[in-house]
Short mmCIF file of C-alpha atoms and ligand atoms in Angstrom, two decimals:
data_model
loop_
_atom_site.label_atom_id
_atom_site.label_comp_id
_atom_site.label_asym_id
_atom_site.label_seq_id
_atom_site.Cartn_x
_atom_site.Cartn_y
_atom_site.Cartn_z
CA UNK J 177 131.42 -95.28 -178.55
CA UNK J 178 133.22 -92.41 -176.89
CA UNK J 179 131.26 -89.32 -176.07
CA UNK J 180 132.34 -85.74 -175.76
CA UNK J 181 128.85 -84.56 -174.94
CA UNK J 182 128.30 -83.59 -171.35
CA UNK J 183 125.77 -85.65 -169.47
CA UNK J 184 123.16 -83.24 -168.10
CA UNK J 185 121.72 -83.50 -164.61
CA UNK J 186 118.12 -82.50 -164.11
CA UNK J 187 117.27 -82.11 -160.44
CA UNK J 188 113.70 -83.02 -159.57
CA UNK J 189 112.43 -80.86 -156.70
CA UNK J 190 109.01 -82.51 -156.20
CA UNK J 191 109.84 -83.84 -152.77
CA UNK J 192 110.83 -80.47 -151.36
CA UNK J 193 107.16 -79.68 -152.00
CA UNK J 194 106.15 -83.00 -150.41
CA UNK J 195 107.82 -81.94 -147.15
CA UNK J 196 106.30 -78.45 -147.37
CA UNK J 197 102.83 -79.86 -147.97
CA UNK J 198 103.11 -82.19 -144.97
CA UNK J 199 102.52 -79.05 -142.87
CA UNK J 200 100.63 -77.00 -145.40
CA UNK J 201 102.83 -73.92 -144.96
CA UNK J 202 105.52 -72.27 -147.06
CA UNK J 203 108.62 -74.21 -145.91
CA UNK J 204 110.75 -75.70 -147.28
CA UNK J 205 110.40 -73.60 -150.43
CA UNK J 206 110.85 -75.55 -153.72
CA UNK J 207 111.94 -72.35 -155.48
CA UNK J 208 114.78 -71.89 -153.04
CA UNK J 209 115.77 -75.52 -153.66
CA UNK J 210 115.70 -74.89 -157.41
CA UNK J 211 117.99 -71.88 -157.06
CA UNK J 212 120.45 -73.85 -154.89
CA UNK J 213 120.34 -76.73 -157.39
CA UNK J 214 121.15 -74.33 -160.23
CA UNK J 215 124.07 -72.90 -158.30
CA UNK J 216 125.30 -76.43 -157.47
CA UNK J 217 125.52 -77.33 -161.16
CA UNK J 218 122.11 -78.69 -162.11
CA UNK J 219 121.64 -78.32 -165.86
CA UNK J 220 117.88 -78.26 -165.50
CA UNK J 221 115.08 -78.42 -162.97
CA UNK J 222 112.33 -81.01 -163.19
CA UNK J 223 108.93 -80.68 -161.53
CA UNK J 224 105.87 -82.89 -161.84
CA UNK J 225 102.51 -81.18 -161.48
CA UNK J 226 100.27 -84.09 -160.54
CA UNK J 227 96.55 -84.10 -161.03
CA UNK J 228 96.04 -84.30 -157.23
CA UNK J 229 98.70 -81.59 -156.56
CA UNK J 230 100.22 -83.80 -153.87
CA UNK J 231 103.58 -82.04 -154.12
CA UNK J 232 104.26 -79.35 -156.75
CA UNK J 233 101.54 -76.70 -156.99
CA UNK J 234 100.40 -74.47 -159.85
CA UNK J 235 102.03 -71.52 -158.05
CA UNK J 236 105.33 -73.45 -157.88
CA UNK J 237 105.31 -73.88 -161.66
CA UNK J 238 104.60 -70.19 -162.13
CA UNK J 239 107.44 -69.30 -159.76
CA UNK J 240 109.85 -71.67 -161.48
CA UNK J 241 109.07 -70.16 -164.87
CA UNK J 242 109.93 -66.75 -163.41
CA UNK J 243 113.11 -67.49 -161.48
CA UNK J 244 114.91 -70.28 -163.34
CA UNK J 245 117.95 -69.54 -165.45
CA UNK J 246 118.28 -73.22 -166.46
CA UNK J 247 115.58 -75.04 -168.45
CA UNK J 248 112.42 -76.34 -166.76
CA UNK J 249 111.42 -79.90 -167.55
CA UNK J 250 107.69 -79.93 -166.80
CA UNK J 251 106.42 -83.43 -166.07
CA UNK J 252 102.75 -84.03 -166.59
CA UNK J 253 100.09 -86.59 -167.48
CA UNK J 254 98.49 -86.48 -170.92
CA UNK J 255 95.33 -84.69 -169.80
CA UNK J 256 93.55 -81.64 -171.22
CA UNK J 257 94.07 -79.73 -167.98
CA UNK J 258 97.85 -80.27 -168.06
CA UNK J 259 98.07 -79.49 -171.75
CA UNK J 260 96.44 -76.09 -171.13
CA UNK J 261 98.88 -75.34 -168.31
CA UNK J 262 101.87 -76.34 -170.44
CA UNK J 263 100.64 -74.25 -173.35
CA UNK J 264 100.29 -71.25 -171.06
CA UNK J 265 103.82 -71.54 -169.64
CA UNK J 266 105.65 -72.98 -172.66
CA UNK J 267 108.41 -74.63 -170.61
CA UNK J 268 111.65 -75.68 -172.29
CA UNK J 269 110.61 -79.34 -172.08
CA UNK J 270 107.46 -81.28 -171.35
CA UNK J 271 107.83 -84.86 -170.19
CA UNK J 272 104.67 -86.95 -170.56
CA UNK J 273 104.33 -89.50 -167.78
CA UNK J 274 101.65 -92.01 -166.83
CA UNK J 275 99.77 -91.09 -163.68
CA UNK J 276 97.57 -93.10 -161.37
CA UNK J 277 96.00 -91.54 -158.31
CA UNK J 278 96.65 -94.54 -156.09
CA UNK J 279 100.38 -94.90 -156.91
CA UNK J 280 103.03 -93.53 -154.57
CA UNK J 281 105.30 -92.60 -157.46
CA UNK J 282 105.35 -92.97 -161.25
CA UNK J 283 105.46 -96.74 -161.27
CA UNK J 284 105.83 -97.62 -164.92
CA UNK J 285 106.44 -96.08 -168.30
CA UNK J 286 103.77 -94.66 -170.56
CA UNK J 287 101.83 -97.07 -172.82
CA UNK J 288 102.54 -95.15 -176.02
CA UNK J 289 101.95 -98.02 -178.41
CA UNK J 290 98.35 -98.50 -177.28
CA UNK J 291 97.50 -94.79 -177.42
CA UNK J 292 99.49 -93.71 -180.41
CA UNK J 293 96.84 -91.64 -182.16
CA UNK J 294 95.66 -89.79 -179.09
CA UNK J 295 99.22 -89.03 -177.97
CA UNK J 296 100.28 -87.84 -181.42
CA UNK J 297 97.44 -85.28 -181.34
CA UNK J 298 98.16 -84.46 -177.72
CA UNK J 299 101.84 -83.57 -178.17
CA UNK J 300 101.55 -81.73 -181.51
CA UNK J 301 100.43 -78.37 -180.01
CA UNK J 302 103.08 -78.63 -177.29
CA UNK J 303 105.76 -78.97 -179.93
CA UNK J 304 104.26 -76.14 -181.96
CA UNK J 305 104.42 -73.98 -178.83
CA UNK J 306 108.18 -74.62 -178.70
CA UNK J 307 108.45 -77.20 -175.90
CA UNK J 308 110.65 -80.25 -176.45
CA UNK J 309 108.44 -83.25 -175.86
CA UNK J 310 109.84 -86.19 -173.97
CA UNK J 311 108.02 -89.45 -173.31
CA UNK J 312 108.72 -91.47 -170.16
CA UNK J 313 108.78 -95.15 -171.15
CA UNK J 314 110.11 -98.55 -170.20
CA UNK J 315 113.16 -99.88 -172.05
CA UNK J 316 110.94 -101.56 -174.64
CA UNK J 317 111.40 -101.46 -178.42
CA UNK J 318 107.66 -101.26 -179.08
CA UNK J 319 107.28 -98.16 -176.91
CA UNK J 320 110.40 -96.52 -178.36
CA UNK J 321 109.16 -97.03 -181.91
CA UNK J 322 105.74 -95.66 -181.00
CA UNK J 323 107.30 -92.61 -179.28
CA UNK J 324 109.30 -91.99 -182.44
CA UNK J 325 106.24 -92.31 -184.67
CA UNK J 326 104.17 -89.82 -182.67
CA UNK J 327 106.86 -87.16 -183.14
CA UNK J 328 108.54 -87.06 -179.73
CA UNK J 329 112.06 -85.62 -179.80
CA UNK J 330 113.16 -87.23 -176.57
CA UNK J 331 112.48 -90.41 -174.64
CA UNK J 332 113.24 -90.84 -170.97
CA UNK J 333 113.93 -94.45 -170.02
CA UNK J 334 112.46 -95.57 -166.69
CA UNK J 335 115.32 -96.82 -164.48
CA UNK J 336 113.02 -97.88 -161.63
CA UNK J 337 113.11 -101.62 -162.33
CA UNK J 338 116.93 -101.57 -162.34
CA UNK J 339 117.09 -99.57 -159.10
CA UNK J 340 114.49 -101.80 -157.41
CA UNK J 341 116.40 -104.97 -158.37
CA UNK J 342 119.62 -103.40 -157.06
CA UNK J 343 117.95 -102.39 -153.77
CA UNK J 344 116.64 -105.93 -153.32
CA UNK J 345 120.16 -107.33 -153.83
CA UNK J 346 119.01 -109.17 -156.95
CA UNK J 347 122.20 -108.61 -159.00
CA UNK J 348 121.16 -110.84 -161.85
CA UNK J 349 117.93 -108.93 -162.40
CA UNK J 350 119.75 -105.60 -161.98
CA UNK J 351 122.28 -106.63 -164.66
CA UNK J 352 119.47 -107.71 -166.98
CA UNK J 353 117.69 -104.39 -166.51
CA UNK J 354 120.94 -102.52 -167.19
CA UNK J 355 121.48 -104.52 -170.35
CA UNK J 356 117.99 -103.61 -171.61
CA UNK J 357 118.54 -99.96 -170.74
CA UNK J 358 121.85 -99.93 -172.60
CA UNK J 359 120.52 -101.73 -175.68
CA UNK J 360 117.40 -99.60 -175.83
CA UNK J 361 119.32 -96.34 -175.41
CA UNK J 362 121.46 -97.35 -178.39
CA UNK J 363 118.36 -98.35 -180.36
CA UNK J 364 116.49 -95.10 -179.61
CA UNK J 365 119.56 -93.00 -180.41
CA UNK J 366 119.82 -94.82 -183.74
CA UNK J 367 116.26 -93.72 -184.55
CA UNK J 368 117.28 -90.11 -183.95
CA UNK J 369 115.71 -89.75 -180.50
CA UNK J 370 117.53 -87.98 -177.67
CA UNK J 371 117.76 -90.34 -174.72
CA UNK J 372 117.26 -89.40 -171.07
CA UNK J 373 116.91 -91.70 -168.07
CA UNK J 374 115.70 -91.53 -164.52
CA UNK J 375 113.71 -92.76 -161.57
CA UNK J 376 115.05 -94.16 -158.33
CA UNK J 377 118.72 -93.38 -159.09
CA UNK J 378 121.11 -93.11 -156.12
CA UNK J 379 124.87 -92.75 -155.59
CA UNK J 380 125.04 -96.56 -155.75
CA UNK J 381 123.11 -96.99 -158.99
CA UNK J 382 123.91 -93.91 -161.07
CA UNK J 383 127.33 -94.81 -162.54
CA UNK J 384 126.44 -97.60 -164.99
CA UNK J 385 123.57 -95.55 -166.41
CA UNK J 386 125.72 -92.42 -166.62
CA UNK J 387 128.26 -94.44 -168.61
CA UNK J 388 125.82 -95.24 -171.44
CA UNK J 389 127.15 -92.97 -174.19
CA UNK J 390 123.76 -92.35 -175.79
CA UNK J 391 122.18 -91.10 -172.58
CA UNK J 392 122.25 -87.28 -172.56
CA UNK J 393 120.40 -86.44 -169.35
CA UNK J 394 119.57 -88.00 -166.00
CA UNK J 395 116.65 -86.75 -163.93
CA UNK J 396 117.11 -87.41 -160.24
CA UNK J 397 114.96 -86.28 -157.33
CA UNK J 398 113.87 -88.31 -154.34
CA UNK J 399 117.31 -89.61 -153.34
CA UNK J 400 118.95 -86.18 -153.68
CA UNK J 401 116.31 -84.45 -151.56
CA UNK J 402 116.74 -87.21 -148.95
CA UNK J 403 120.53 -86.83 -148.98
CA UNK J 404 120.10 -83.08 -148.57
CA UNK J 405 118.82 -83.79 -145.04
CA UNK J 406 122.23 -85.19 -144.14
CA UNK J 407 124.64 -83.33 -146.41
CA UNK J 408 122.80 -80.21 -147.50
CA UNK J 409 121.37 -79.84 -151.00
CA UNK J 410 124.43 -78.32 -152.66
CA UNK J 411 126.94 -80.99 -151.52
CA UNK J 412 124.41 -83.76 -152.29
CA UNK J 413 124.04 -82.52 -155.87
CA UNK J 414 127.78 -81.93 -156.29
CA UNK J 415 128.50 -85.48 -155.18
CA UNK J 416 126.00 -86.86 -157.73
CA UNK J 417 127.48 -84.61 -160.42
CA UNK J 418 130.96 -85.93 -159.56
CA UNK J 419 129.86 -89.56 -159.87
CA UNK J 420 128.22 -88.85 -163.22
CA UNK J 421 131.32 -87.06 -164.53
CA UNK J 422 133.61 -89.88 -163.39
CA UNK J 423 131.42 -92.51 -165.06
CA UNK J 424 131.40 -90.41 -168.25
CA UNK J 425 135.20 -90.07 -168.27
CA UNK J 426 135.42 -93.85 -168.24
CA UNK J 427 133.37 -93.89 -171.42
CA UNK J 428 135.51 -91.34 -173.22
CA UNK J 429 138.78 -93.06 -172.22
N1 PXP C 551 112.01 -88.94 -164.35
C1 PXP C 551 110.66 -89.03 -164.36
C2 PXP C 551 109.96 -89.01 -165.68
C3 PXP C 551 109.93 -89.11 -163.15
O1 PXP C 551 108.60 -89.21 -163.19
C4 PXP C 551 110.64 -89.06 -161.94
C5 PXP C 551 109.89 -89.08 -160.65
O2 PXP C 551 109.06 -87.99 -160.56
C6 PXP C 551 112.03 -88.94 -161.98
C7 PXP C 551 112.70 -88.91 -163.20
C8 PXP C 551 112.86 -88.83 -160.74
O3 PXP C 551 112.73 -89.98 -159.97
P1 PXP C 551 113.31 -89.99 -158.51
O4 PXP C 551 112.57 -88.94 -157.74
O5 PXP C 551 113.02 -91.38 -158.05
O6 PXP C 551 114.77 -89.69 -158.60
#
């Protein structure tokens, strides 16, 4: 299937805050990073307010709501505290992610199927408040169907297993993960869900995912913030944008 729809890039700025918090001061400033990302062509900014506030802070979210000219994708766990914060700010999008205190990053997708009732009630007020609700899940039919049933408009497919297999040099596993991501993006799109993807993507892994015609948005953070150390944030983002656009052209051809 050819696509004429632009693939959006959401830049996740969490790890600018990680570096800031390592010293407890004001630098580097995630808001400044967000503004540079916007100017470099980011279509949206993503920030995850974790329960333990290990990177993004409540003040960062407030600042982002004030300064951004592109949409904010507010990542959060399905807790009462986060729901209140989201309802106060009414960001463009809310992405519900699983969260464990002991994990270093969001390790897996959300178990929607097991918590269908609770999640349906949890996301309803967010949608009523005008936020697009996205659910971060593994490339798994059961989870996609459950996300659809609870009324989510968007799913974000977790690309971590693919990126991990690639990093380990396990090509067979990486290909299998890509195949699942492709099949499940087609399946979810067929149900009427908008499909996003992200986690662990790099210059080396982004192209095949960007080429899936049903994927409308990639959310990329850690690698870009790391590359910014060497290239600067603007060139790092522009290079990612270029790879995504090239992969997309291949699809349309
Ligand atoms: N999408 C979601 C839902 C995430 O939780 C994360 C990590 O916060 C990302 C995308 C970005 O992952 P990474 O920082 O590995 O690029």
